[in-house]
Amino acid sequence: MIVRDFNDIVANERDRVVSDAKWSSVRMLLASDGMGFSFHITFLEPGSEHIFEYKNHFESVYCMSGTGSITDHATGETHEIRPGIMYALDRHDRHTLRAVEELVMACVFNPRWPATRCTAPTAPMRWKRAERPERHEKMDFPKHTVEKIGGTSMSRVNELVGSLLIGEREGAGLYGRIFVVSAFGGITDLLLEHKKSGQPGVYGLFANDDDDHGWLDALSRVGAAMREAHGAVLDHPGDLSMADEFVRERIEGARSCLFDLQRLCSFGHFRLSDQMLVIRELLSGLGEAHSAFVTTLLLQRHGVDARFVDLSGWRDEADLNLKERITTGLRDIDLSTELPIVTGYAQCAEGLMREYDRGYSEVTFSNIAALTGAHEAIIHKEFHLSSADPGLVGEGRARKIGHTNYDVADQLANMGMEAIHPNAAKILRRAGADAAGDQCVRSRRSGHPHRRRAGRDPGRRDRHRPWRGGAGAFEQDMVGVKGYDATALEALRRHNVWIVSKTSNANTITHYVKASLKTARRVIADIEAAYPQAEVGARSLALVAVIGRDLSGQRVLGRGLRALDEAGIDVVAAQQSPRNVEAQFAVSREDREAAVRCLHDVFVSEKGTGLAAAA
């Protein structure tokens, strides 16, 4: 049984008393009391007026004394407040509360408030616009980590409670961490488009559908998938009910927004195409907000003071840049007593998806680590980074990568094996320099770390990765003439083609690119139009690379060519740059897997005597 004296709390437990903007609240019950709800006595000064909106809490309020009124922003209705009146915010209603005489209110919140402090995304929105932070520099936090959990791992977040999130930690050991979470596995595919197959989700159907049925049905499928996802990780009926209501509110809100936008664009002065990037960002935020909210409920149910930090900008009128968005969401958090669960998507004036598209969560993660001055930034992966695909070289032969650096991370990203988004790595690398090299990235599963250090420590880590094809231009008159290369690059840029590598000599330029055959033909047509005498063509190839932190002295190019020749594999082209971090071998698509196995045997497996022995 819990018995507390109101006057004793006011006199001796000031951490349970919050005062702001002409109101004060005495928190009689909080999350740490384990009751499943929180109970507050709130005082509003006479003549004061307050705009509130609890985005992630339900509240019921009973007037004990005083008079005033409450106005529902959605309907415009105003109701009298007097002793004996109760109101309940069953739809997270945005409202204005006015006190004619001093109002004394008894308030019950569900879910429970995790701590006495407030943060903008979960606390009442007191103003029409969020305040801009005065400073954009690093926030003053004690030593801590920022950790990101990907979508596949999030789908089993209930299992992570027993290891990563809580495990054997207790007391202060639970805190000193900030978690940035992706959407549950598959949700973003349903919202936008399938990452691999390209099958359109809500976004694609909304952009191309002639009627409402396609995207409306797709949005309903998203809601069902979200409920299925949190139903698999939550087991308490109260938590399931709150998660269901969260999904309902977000899905219906998005549905109304898209309907309104369609109606607006039915007038000739507005173009739907101008708003498609905004729509993509709106939809992206739904998945991350859902997973962060559910994870917060799960941790609170296990007695952790977790706080849901929603950076998605949902129903937020403030026009903040990324630094301001992050600072506003995190600046008043006490990392010694609270565990922030932060959305991987952050709505901002720059528009994360404009530059990073679906790499936005790692960019959010890296900016949070940089702005908070994190001691360590950790990415938790579902699978280890390995020396090669275990499915190709055998699980017993592939080696887990224990340590590498940012240079290798960049090479991997260029080859399509993105351990971390290149822009995220750049942000962390720069922040690490500011922090005297104290920051690193780690990708971990079952306790095995993968560090990515800013330094260039020697040793090797190898990766073999096939690529798509090569496009080349031969022009006899190219010798000594400038402009051919610039024309080819402009054509590739115009058609948004990813360039993996390039070579050139006196009269030939070859780009190794990732592109569809249709796109390659368009690039070729553009170059032929500019240089009608040139011979321009493309062929399908696989680019297999040996990547390491320092390959100097290992004769990688020569040994690789000899091994491939002995294996009967024809090499179309090969190159190694003076930086000695990568050697590339272009082979036919049919020889791709054989080339991977061959090079892995030479440089990594126990058969080899070179790089594996030198590591």
Coordinates of C-alpha atoms in Angstrom, one line a residue:
M1 CA 0.0 0.0 0.0
I2 CA 1.2 3.5 -0.8
V3 CA 0.2 6.3 1.5
R4 CA 1.3 9.8 0.9
D5 CA 0.6 13.2 2.5
F6 CA 0.2 16.1 0.0
N7 CA 1.7 18.7 2.3
D8 CA 4.6 16.4 3.1
I9 CA 5.4 16.1 -0.7
V10 CA 5.2 19.8 -1.2
A11 CA 7.5 20.4 1.8
N12 CA 10.0 17.6 1.4
E13 CA 9.8 16.1 -2.1
R14 CA 10.4 19.0 -4.4
D15 CA 11.3 16.6 -7.2
R16 CA 7.6 15.7 -7.4
V17 CA 6.5 19.3 -7.8
V18 CA 6.6 21.0 -11.2
S19 CA 5.7 24.6 -11.9
D20 CA 5.6 26.4 -15.2
A21 CA 3.5 29.0 -17.1
K22 CA 1.2 30.0 -14.2
W23 CA 0.4 26.4 -13.2
S24 CA 1.9 23.9 -10.8
S25 CA 1.4 20.2 -10.4
V26 CA 2.1 17.9 -7.4
R27 CA 2.8 14.4 -8.8
M28 CA 1.4 12.1 -6.1
L29 CA 2.0 8.9 -8.2
L30 CA 4.5 8.4 -11.0
A31 CA 5.8 5.5 -13.1
S32 CA 8.3 4.6 -10.4
D33 CA 5.4 3.7 -8.1
G34 CA 4.3 0.9 -10.4
M35 CA 0.6 1.6 -10.5
G36 CA 0.1 1.7 -14.3
F37 CA -1.1 5.3 -14.1
S38 CA 0.1 8.6 -12.6
F39 CA -2.0 10.9 -10.3
H40 CA -1.4 14.6 -10.0
I41 CA -3.0 17.6 -8.2
T42 CA -2.7 20.6 -10.4
F43 CA -3.2 24.3 -9.7
L44 CA -4.0 26.9 -12.3
E45 CA -3.6 30.6 -11.3
P46 CA -6.7 32.8 -11.6
G47 CA -6.9 34.7 -14.9
S48 CA -4.5 32.3 -16.6
E49 CA -5.0 30.6 -20.0
H50 CA -3.2 27.5 -21.2
I51 CA -3.1 25.6 -24.4
F52 CA -2.5 21.8 -23.8
E53 CA -2.1 18.8 -26.0
Y54 CA -0.9 15.4 -24.7
K55 CA 0.1 13.6 -27.8
N56 CA 0.9 10.3 -26.1
H57 CA -1.2 10.3 -22.9
F58 CA -4.9 10.0 -22.0
E59 CA -6.0 12.2 -19.2
S60 CA -9.1 12.5 -17.0
V61 CA -9.5 15.6 -14.9
Y62 CA -11.9 16.3 -11.9
C63 CA -12.4 19.8 -10.7
M64 CA -12.1 20.1 -6.9
S65 CA -12.4 23.8 -6.6
G66 CA -12.5 27.0 -8.6
T67 CA -14.2 28.1 -11.9
G68 CA -13.2 28.3 -15.5
S69 CA -13.8 26.9 -18.9
I70 CA -12.3 24.5 -21.5
T71 CA -12.4 24.8 -25.3
D72 CA -12.0 21.9 -27.7
H73 CA -9.9 23.1 -30.6
A74 CA -11.3 20.4 -32.9
T75 CA -14.9 21.3 -32.5
G76 CA -14.7 24.9 -31.1
E77 CA -17.1 23.9 -28.2
T78 CA -16.5 25.5 -24.8
H79 CA -17.6 23.9 -21.6
E80 CA -17.9 25.3 -18.1
I81 CA -15.5 24.1 -15.4
R82 CA -16.7 24.1 -11.8
P83 CA -16.4 21.8 -8.7
G84 CA -17.9 18.4 -9.6
I85 CA -17.1 18.6 -13.4
M86 CA -15.0 15.9 -15.0
Y87 CA -13.5 15.9 -18.5
A88 CA -11.5 13.2 -20.3
L89 CA -9.1 13.7 -23.2
D90 CA -10.0 10.5 -24.9
R91 CA -8.6 11.6 -28.3
H92 CA -5.5 13.4 -27.2
D93 CA -7.6 16.5 -27.6
R94 CA -5.8 19.9 -28.1
H95 CA -7.6 22.3 -25.9
T96 CA -7.5 25.7 -24.1
L97 CA -8.0 25.7 -20.4
R98 CA -9.0 29.0 -18.7
A99 CA -9.1 29.7 -14.9
V100 CA -11.4 32.5 -13.8
E101 CA -10.8 31.6 -10.1
E102 CA -7.9 29.4 -9.1
L103 CA -8.6 25.9 -10.4
V104 CA -7.6 22.9 -8.3
M105 CA -7.8 19.7 -10.4
A106 CA -7.2 16.0 -9.7
C107 CA -5.6 14.5 -12.8
V108 CA -5.0 10.9 -13.8
F109 CA -2.7 10.0 -16.7
N110 CA -2.3 6.9 -18.7
P111 CA 0.4 5.9 -19.5
R112 CA 2.0 7.0 -16.4
W113 CA 4.5 9.9 -16.3
P114 CA 8.0 8.4 -16.1
A115 CA 9.5 11.4 -14.3
T116 CA 8.7 14.9 -13.1
R117 CA 10.4 16.6 -16.0
C118 CA 8.6 17.3 -19.2
T119 CA 9.7 17.1 -22.8
A120 CA 8.0 18.8 -25.7
P121 CA 6.9 15.7 -27.7
T122 CA 5.2 14.0 -24.7
A123 CA 4.4 16.9 -22.3
P124 CA 1.6 19.4 -22.9
M125 CA 2.1 21.6 -25.9
R126 CA 1.7 24.9 -24.0
W127 CA 2.3 27.2 -26.9
K128 CA 1.1 27.4 -30.5
R129 CA 4.7 27.2 -31.6
A130 CA 7.5 25.3 -29.9
E131 CA 10.3 27.4 -28.5
R132 CA 13.5 27.5 -30.4
P133 CA 16.5 26.5 -28.3
E134 CA 18.8 29.4 -27.6
R135 CA 21.9 27.4 -28.3
H136 CA 22.7 24.8 -31.0
E137 CA 25.9 23.5 -29.5
K138 CA 26.4 20.1 -27.8
M139 CA 24.0 19.7 -24.9
D140 CA 25.6 19.3 -21.5
F141 CA 25.0 15.6 -20.7
P142 CA 27.1 13.3 -18.6
K143 CA 29.1 10.4 -20.2
H144 CA 26.6 8.3 -22.2
T145 CA 26.1 6.3 -25.3
V146 CA 23.7 6.8 -28.2
E147 CA 22.5 3.4 -29.6
K148 CA 20.5 2.6 -32.7
I149 CA 18.3 -0.5 -33.2
G150 CA 17.3 -1.5 -36.7
G151 CA 14.0 -2.6 -37.9
T152 CA 14.7 -6.3 -38.0
S153 CA 15.9 -6.2 -34.4
M154 CA 12.9 -4.0 -33.4
S155 CA 10.5 -6.8 -34.4
R156 CA 11.9 -8.8 -31.5
V157 CA 12.3 -5.9 -29.1
N158 CA 10.6 -8.0 -26.3
E159 CA 13.6 -10.4 -26.5
L160 CA 16.0 -7.4 -26.3
V161 CA 14.5 -6.5 -22.9
G162 CA 16.3 -9.5 -21.4
S163 CA 19.6 -8.6 -23.0
L164 CA 20.3 -5.2 -24.6
L165 CA 17.7 -3.0 -23.0
I166 CA 17.7 -4.3 -19.5
G167 CA 19.4 -7.6 -19.1
E168 CA 21.2 -7.7 -15.7
R169 CA 21.3 -4.0 -15.4
E170 CA 19.6 -2.4 -12.4
G171 CA 19.4 1.0 -10.8
A172 CA 21.6 3.6 -12.3
G173 CA 23.0 1.0 -14.7
L174 CA 19.8 1.1 -16.7
Y175 CA 20.4 4.7 -17.7
G176 CA 23.1 6.8 -19.3
R177 CA 21.9 5.7 -22.8
I178 CA 19.8 7.1 -25.6
F179 CA 18.1 4.6 -27.9
V180 CA 17.2 5.6 -31.5
V181 CA 14.8 3.1 -33.0
S182 CA 13.7 2.3 -36.6
A183 CA 10.2 1.2 -37.5
F184 CA 9.3 -2.5 -36.9
G185 CA 10.5 -4.7 -39.8
G186 CA 8.4 -4.2 -43.0
I187 CA 6.4 -1.2 -41.8
T188 CA 8.4 1.4 -43.8
D189 CA 8.1 -0.9 -46.9
L190 CA 4.3 -0.7 -46.5
L191 CA 4.3 3.0 -46.0
L192 CA 6.7 3.9 -48.9
E193 CA 7.7 1.1 -51.2
H194 CA 9.3 -2.3 -50.8
K195 CA 13.1 -1.6 -50.5
K196 CA 14.0 -4.5 -52.7
S197 CA 11.1 -5.2 -55.0
G198 CA 10.0 -1.6 -55.4
Q199 CA 6.3 -2.6 -54.8
P200 CA 4.5 0.6 -54.0
G201 CA 3.2 1.3 -50.5
V202 CA 0.9 4.1 -49.4
Y203 CA 3.2 6.7 -50.9
G204 CA 3.5 5.2 -54.3
L205 CA -0.2 4.4 -54.5
F206 CA -1.2 7.9 -53.4
A207 CA 1.1 9.5 -56.0
N208 CA -0.2 7.3 -58.9
D209 CA -3.7 6.2 -58.0
D210 CA -6.6 7.6 -60.0
D211 CA -9.0 6.9 -57.2
D212 CA -8.8 6.7 -53.4
H213 CA -9.2 2.9 -53.0
G214 CA -5.5 1.9 -53.6
W215 CA -3.8 4.1 -51.0
L216 CA -6.7 3.9 -48.5
D217 CA -6.5 0.2 -48.5
A218 CA -2.8 0.3 -48.2
L219 CA -3.0 2.7 -45.2
S220 CA -5.4 0.3 -43.6
R221 CA -2.9 -2.5 -44.2
V222 CA -0.3 -0.4 -42.5
G223 CA -2.5 0.0 -39.4
A224 CA -3.2 -3.8 -39.3
A225 CA 0.6 -4.5 -39.6
M226 CA 1.4 -2.1 -36.8
R227 CA -1.2 -3.7 -34.5
E228 CA 0.2 -7.2 -35.4
A229 CA 3.8 -5.9 -34.7
H230 CA 3.1 -4.5 -31.2
G231 CA 0.8 -7.4 -30.5
A232 CA 3.8 -9.7 -30.9
V233 CA 5.9 -7.8 -28.3
L234 CA 3.4 -6.5 -25.7
D235 CA 1.3 -8.7 -23.5
H236 CA -0.3 -6.4 -20.9
P237 CA -3.9 -5.5 -21.9
G238 CA -3.5 -1.9 -20.9
D239 CA -0.4 -1.5 -23.0
L240 CA -2.0 -3.2 -26.0
S241 CA -5.0 -0.8 -25.6
M242 CA -2.8 2.2 -25.6
A243 CA -0.7 1.0 -28.5
D244 CA -3.9 0.3 -30.5
E245 CA -5.2 3.8 -29.8
F246 CA -1.8 5.3 -30.8
V247 CA -2.0 3.5 -34.1
R248 CA -5.6 4.6 -34.6
E249 CA -4.9 8.2 -33.9
R250 CA -1.8 8.3 -36.2
I251 CA -3.3 6.3 -39.1
E252 CA -6.6 8.3 -39.0
G253 CA -4.6 11.6 -38.8
A254 CA -2.6 10.6 -41.8
R255 CA -5.7 9.6 -43.7
S256 CA -7.4 12.9 -43.0
C257 CA -4.3 14.8 -44.0
L258 CA -4.0 13.0 -47.4
F259 CA -7.7 13.5 -48.0
D260 CA -7.4 17.3 -47.3
L261 CA -4.4 17.5 -49.5
Q262 CA -6.3 15.8 -52.4
R263 CA -9.1 18.3 -52.0
L264 CA -6.7 21.2 -51.9
C265 CA -5.0 20.1 -55.0
S266 CA -8.3 19.7 -56.9
F267 CA -8.0 23.5 -57.3
G268 CA -5.8 24.6 -60.2
H269 CA -3.5 26.8 -58.0
F270 CA -2.0 23.8 -56.1
R271 CA 0.0 20.9 -57.4
L272 CA 0.2 17.5 -55.7
S273 CA 3.7 17.0 -57.1
D274 CA 4.9 20.0 -55.0
Q275 CA 3.9 18.2 -51.8
M276 CA 5.1 14.6 -52.5
L277 CA 8.3 15.0 -50.5
V278 CA 6.4 16.3 -47.6
I279 CA 4.0 13.4 -47.8
R280 CA 6.9 10.9 -47.9
E281 CA 8.3 12.4 -44.7
L282 CA 4.9 12.4 -43.0
L283 CA 4.4 8.7 -43.8
S284 CA 8.0 7.8 -42.8
G285 CA 7.5 9.3 -39.4
L286 CA 4.5 7.0 -38.6
G287 CA 6.6 3.9 -38.4
E288 CA 9.3 5.2 -36.2
A289 CA 6.9 6.9 -33.8
H290 CA 4.9 3.7 -33.4
S291 CA 8.0 1.5 -32.6
A292 CA 9.4 4.1 -30.2
F293 CA 6.0 4.5 -28.4
V294 CA 5.6 0.7 -28.1
T295 CA 9.2 0.3 -26.8
T296 CA 8.6 2.9 -24.2
L297 CA 5.4 1.1 -23.0
L298 CA 7.3 -2.1 -22.8
L299 CA 10.1 -0.7 -20.8
Q300 CA 7.8 1.2 -18.4
R301 CA 6.0 -2.1 -17.8
H302 CA 9.3 -3.5 -16.7
G303 CA 9.9 -0.7 -14.2
V304 CA 12.2 1.4 -16.3
D305 CA 11.7 5.2 -16.5
A306 CA 11.6 5.2 -20.2
R307 CA 10.6 8.4 -22.1
F308 CA 9.1 8.5 -25.6
V309 CA 10.8 11.3 -27.5
D310 CA 8.9 11.9 -30.7
L311 CA 10.9 13.9 -33.2
S312 CA 8.6 13.2 -36.1
G313 CA 6.9 16.6 -35.8
W314 CA 3.4 15.1 -35.5
R315 CA 0.8 18.0 -35.1
D316 CA 3.7 20.3 -34.3
E317 CA 3.5 23.8 -35.8
A318 CA 7.1 24.7 -35.1
D319 CA 9.4 25.1 -38.1
L320 CA 12.7 23.8 -36.7
N321 CA 15.9 22.7 -38.3
L322 CA 17.4 19.3 -37.4
K323 CA 19.6 20.6 -34.6
E324 CA 16.7 22.5 -33.1
R325 CA 14.4 19.5 -33.4
I326 CA 16.9 17.3 -31.6
T327 CA 17.8 19.9 -29.0
T328 CA 14.1 20.7 -28.2
G329 CA 13.3 17.0 -27.8
L330 CA 16.3 16.1 -25.6
R331 CA 17.4 19.2 -23.7
D332 CA 15.6 18.6 -20.4
I333 CA 16.1 14.9 -20.1
D334 CA 18.0 13.6 -17.1
L335 CA 20.1 10.7 -18.5
S336 CA 20.9 9.6 -15.0
T337 CA 17.3 8.7 -14.2
E338 CA 15.6 8.4 -17.6
L339 CA 16.0 6.2 -20.7
P340 CA 15.0 8.2 -23.8
I341 CA 13.5 6.1 -26.7
V342 CA 13.8 8.4 -29.7
T343 CA 12.2 8.1 -33.2
G344 CA 14.7 7.4 -36.0
Y345 CA 12.9 9.9 -38.2
A346 CA 13.2 13.6 -37.3
Q347 CA 11.1 16.2 -39.1
C348 CA 13.0 19.3 -39.9
A349 CA 13.1 22.3 -42.2
E350 CA 15.9 20.8 -44.3
G351 CA 13.8 17.6 -45.0
L352 CA 15.9 14.5 -44.2
M353 CA 14.5 12.5 -47.1
R354 CA 15.4 15.1 -49.6
E355 CA 19.1 14.2 -49.2
Y356 CA 19.2 10.8 -47.4
D357 CA 15.8 9.2 -48.4
R358 CA 15.6 6.0 -46.4
G359 CA 19.0 6.5 -44.8
Y360 CA 17.4 9.1 -42.5
S361 CA 17.4 7.1 -39.3
E362 CA 21.2 6.7 -39.2
V363 CA 21.6 10.4 -39.9
T364 CA 19.3 11.2 -37.0
F365 CA 21.2 8.8 -34.9
S366 CA 24.6 10.3 -35.8
N367 CA 23.4 13.9 -35.2
I368 CA 22.0 13.0 -31.8
A369 CA 25.4 11.4 -30.9
A370 CA 27.2 14.5 -32.1
L371 CA 24.9 17.1 -30.5
T372 CA 24.8 15.3 -27.1
G373 CA 28.6 14.7 -27.1
A374 CA 28.1 10.9 -26.8
H375 CA 31.1 8.9 -25.6
E376 CA 30.1 6.1 -28.0
A377 CA 27.7 5.7 -30.8
I378 CA 26.5 2.1 -31.3
I379 CA 24.5 0.5 -34.1
H380 CA 23.0 -2.8 -33.1
K381 CA 22.8 -5.1 -36.2
E382 CA 20.8 -8.2 -36.6
F383 CA 23.9 -9.9 -38.3
H384 CA 27.6 -9.5 -37.9
L385 CA 29.6 -7.7 -40.5
S386 CA 31.5 -10.6 -42.1
S387 CA 34.5 -11.1 -44.4
A388 CA 32.1 -12.4 -47.1
D389 CA 28.6 -13.7 -47.6
P390 CA 28.5 -16.9 -45.5
G391 CA 26.0 -18.3 -48.0
L392 CA 28.7 -18.1 -50.7
V393 CA 31.9 -19.0 -48.9
G394 CA 30.4 -21.2 -46.1
E395 CA 29.5 -20.2 -42.6
G396 CA 32.5 -22.0 -41.2
R397 CA 34.9 -20.0 -43.5
A398 CA 33.4 -16.5 -43.2
R399 CA 34.9 -14.5 -40.4
K400 CA 33.2 -11.9 -38.2
I401 CA 34.7 -8.4 -38.5
G402 CA 35.8 -7.3 -35.1
H403 CA 37.4 -3.9 -35.7
T404 CA 37.6 -1.6 -38.7
N405 CA 37.5 2.2 -39.4
Y406 CA 35.5 4.9 -41.1
D407 CA 37.6 4.5 -44.3
V408 CA 36.6 0.9 -44.7
A409 CA 33.0 1.9 -43.9
D410 CA 33.0 4.3 -46.8
Q411 CA 34.4 1.7 -49.2
L412 CA 31.7 -0.8 -48.1
A413 CA 29.0 1.7 -48.6
N414 CA 30.3 2.5 -52.1
M415 CA 30.1 -1.2 -52.9
G416 CA 26.5 -1.5 -51.6
M417 CA 27.4 -3.1 -48.3
E418 CA 26.3 -0.2 -46.1
A419 CA 27.3 -0.8 -42.5
I420 CA 26.5 2.8 -41.8
H421 CA 25.2 5.6 -44.1
P422 CA 28.2 7.6 -45.4
N423 CA 26.8 10.9 -44.3
A424 CA 26.2 9.5 -40.8
A425 CA 29.7 8.2 -40.6
K426 CA 31.0 11.7 -41.7
I427 CA 29.0 13.4 -38.9
L428 CA 30.3 11.0 -36.3
R429 CA 33.9 11.2 -37.6
R430 CA 33.8 15.0 -37.4
A431 CA 32.2 14.9 -33.9
G432 CA 34.9 12.4 -32.9
A433 CA 37.6 14.9 -33.8
D434 CA 35.9 17.6 -31.7
A435 CA 35.8 15.1 -28.8
A436 CA 39.5 14.3 -28.9
G437 CA 38.9 11.0 -30.8
D438 CA 36.7 9.6 -28.1
Q439 CA 33.8 8.6 -30.3
C440 CA 33.4 5.4 -32.4
V441 CA 30.6 3.4 -33.9
R442 CA 29.9 -0.2 -33.0
S443 CA 27.7 -2.7 -34.5
R444 CA 26.9 -5.6 -32.2
R445 CA 24.9 -8.8 -32.0
S446 CA 24.9 -11.2 -29.0
G447 CA 27.7 -9.3 -27.4
H448 CA 30.2 -9.3 -30.3
P449 CA 31.2 -5.7 -31.1
H450 CA 32.1 -4.2 -34.4
R451 CA 33.9 -0.9 -34.0
R452 CA 34.5 1.7 -36.6
R453 CA 37.3 4.0 -35.4
A454 CA 38.3 7.4 -36.7
G455 CA 42.0 6.4 -36.8
R456 CA 43.7 4.5 -39.5
D457 CA 45.1 1.6 -37.5
P458 CA 46.8 -1.1 -39.6
G459 CA 45.5 -4.6 -40.3
R460 CA 43.0 -6.0 -42.7
R461 CA 39.3 -6.5 -43.1
D462 CA 38.1 -7.8 -46.5
R463 CA 34.8 -7.7 -48.2
H464 CA 33.8 -9.1 -51.6
R465 CA 30.8 -7.6 -53.3
P466 CA 29.4 -8.0 -56.8
W467 CA 28.2 -5.0 -58.8
R468 CA 26.1 -4.3 -61.8
G469 CA 28.0 -3.3 -64.9
G470 CA 30.3 -1.0 -66.8
A471 CA 29.7 1.7 -69.4
G472 CA 32.5 2.9 -71.6
A473 CA 33.2 5.5 -74.3
F474 CA 36.0 5.2 -76.9
E475 CA 36.9 8.2 -79.0
Q476 CA 40.1 8.3 -81.1
D477 CA 40.2 12.1 -81.0
M478 CA 39.9 12.2 -77.2
V479 CA 43.7 12.5 -76.6
G480 CA 44.6 15.9 -75.2
V481 CA 41.0 17.2 -75.4
K482 CA 39.2 18.2 -72.2
G483 CA 35.4 17.8 -71.6
Y484 CA 34.7 14.2 -72.5
D485 CA 34.8 13.1 -68.9
A486 CA 32.6 16.0 -67.7
T487 CA 30.0 15.2 -70.4
A488 CA 29.8 11.5 -69.3
L489 CA 29.6 12.5 -65.6
E490 CA 26.8 15.0 -66.3
A491 CA 24.8 12.3 -68.1
L492 CA 25.3 9.9 -65.2
R493 CA 24.3 12.6 -62.7
R494 CA 21.2 13.6 -64.7
H495 CA 19.9 10.0 -64.7
N496 CA 20.8 9.5 -61.0
V497 CA 23.3 6.7 -61.6
W498 CA 25.5 5.4 -58.8
I499 CA 29.1 5.4 -59.8
V500 CA 31.1 2.7 -58.1
S501 CA 34.5 3.2 -59.9
K502 CA 36.0 4.5 -63.1
T503 CA 39.1 4.1 -65.2
S504 CA 40.5 6.1 -68.2
N505 CA 43.3 6.1 -70.6
A506 CA 44.3 8.2 -73.6
N507 CA 41.1 7.6 -75.6
T508 CA 38.7 5.5 -73.4
I509 CA 36.7 6.3 -70.3
T510 CA 35.0 3.5 -68.4
H511 CA 32.5 3.9 -65.5
Y512 CA 31.5 1.0 -63.3
V513 CA 27.9 1.8 -62.3
K514 CA 24.9 0.5 -60.5
A515 CA 22.0 1.0 -62.9
S516 CA 19.2 -0.7 -64.7
L517 CA 19.7 -1.6 -68.4
K518 CA 17.0 1.0 -69.3
T519 CA 18.9 3.8 -67.5
A520 CA 22.2 2.7 -69.0
R521 CA 20.7 3.0 -72.4
R522 CA 19.5 6.6 -71.7
V523 CA 23.0 7.5 -70.5
I524 CA 24.5 6.1 -73.6
A525 CA 22.1 8.0 -75.8
D526 CA 23.0 11.2 -74.1
I527 CA 26.7 10.7 -74.6
E528 CA 26.3 9.6 -78.2
A529 CA 24.2 12.8 -78.9
A530 CA 27.1 14.9 -77.5
Y531 CA 29.9 12.9 -79.3
P532 CA 28.4 11.1 -82.4
Q533 CA 31.8 9.8 -83.5
A534 CA 32.4 8.0 -80.2
E535 CA 31.9 4.3 -79.7
V536 CA 29.7 4.1 -76.5
G537 CA 28.6 0.8 -75.0
A538 CA 27.7 -1.1 -71.8
R539 CA 28.1 -4.6 -70.6
S540 CA 26.9 -6.5 -67.5
L541 CA 29.8 -7.2 -65.0
A542 CA 30.4 -8.1 -61.4
L543 CA 32.8 -5.9 -59.4
V544 CA 34.5 -8.0 -56.7
A545 CA 36.6 -6.0 -54.2
V546 CA 39.1 -6.8 -51.5
I547 CA 38.8 -4.1 -48.8
G548 CA 41.0 -3.5 -45.8
R549 CA 42.2 -0.9 -43.5
D550 CA 45.8 -1.0 -44.8
L551 CA 46.6 -3.3 -47.8
S552 CA 50.1 -1.8 -48.3
G553 CA 52.8 -4.4 -48.8
Q554 CA 50.3 -7.3 -49.3
R555 CA 50.6 -7.4 -53.1
V556 CA 46.8 -7.8 -53.3
L557 CA 46.4 -6.9 -56.9
G558 CA 49.0 -9.3 -58.2
R559 CA 48.0 -12.2 -55.9
G560 CA 44.4 -11.7 -56.7
L561 CA 45.0 -11.7 -60.5
R562 CA 47.1 -14.9 -60.2
A563 CA 44.5 -16.7 -58.0
L564 CA 41.7 -15.8 -60.4
D565 CA 43.8 -16.9 -63.4
E566 CA 44.6 -20.3 -61.7
A567 CA 40.8 -20.7 -61.0
G568 CA 40.0 -20.2 -64.7
I569 CA 38.2 -16.9 -64.1
D570 CA 38.8 -14.2 -66.8
V571 CA 39.4 -10.8 -65.4
V572 CA 37.9 -8.0 -67.5
A573 CA 39.7 -5.2 -65.6
A574 CA 41.5 -4.7 -62.2
Q575 CA 42.8 -1.7 -60.3
Q576 CA 44.1 -0.6 -56.9
S577 CA 44.4 3.0 -55.8
P578 CA 47.4 4.4 -54.0
R579 CA 45.5 4.7 -50.7
N580 CA 45.8 0.9 -50.4
V581 CA 42.3 0.3 -48.9
E582 CA 40.7 -1.5 -51.8
A583 CA 41.6 -3.6 -54.9
Q584 CA 38.8 -4.2 -57.4
F585 CA 38.4 -7.0 -60.0
A586 CA 35.8 -6.8 -62.7
V587 CA 34.6 -10.2 -63.9
S588 CA 31.6 -11.5 -65.8
R589 CA 28.4 -11.9 -63.9
E590 CA 28.5 -15.7 -64.4
D591 CA 31.9 -15.8 -62.6
R592 CA 30.8 -13.6 -59.7
E593 CA 30.3 -16.2 -57.0
A594 CA 33.4 -18.2 -58.0
A595 CA 35.5 -15.0 -57.9
V596 CA 34.2 -14.3 -54.4
R597 CA 35.1 -17.8 -53.1
C598 CA 38.5 -17.7 -54.9
L599 CA 39.6 -14.3 -53.4
H600 CA 38.2 -15.2 -50.0
D601 CA 40.3 -18.4 -49.9
V602 CA 43.4 -16.4 -50.8
F603 CA 43.0 -13.5 -48.5
V604 CA 40.8 -14.6 -45.6
S605 CA 40.3 -18.3 -45.1
E606 CA 42.7 -20.6 -43.2
K607 CA 44.1 -21.8 -46.6
G608 CA 45.5 -18.3 -47.2
T609 CA 48.7 -17.0 -45.8
G610 CA 48.5 -13.4 -46.7
L611 CA 46.1 -10.9 -45.2
A612 CA 44.6 -13.3 -42.7
A613 CA 48.0 -13.9 -41.2
A614 CA 48.9 -10.2 -41.2
A615 CA 45.8 -9.1 -39.4

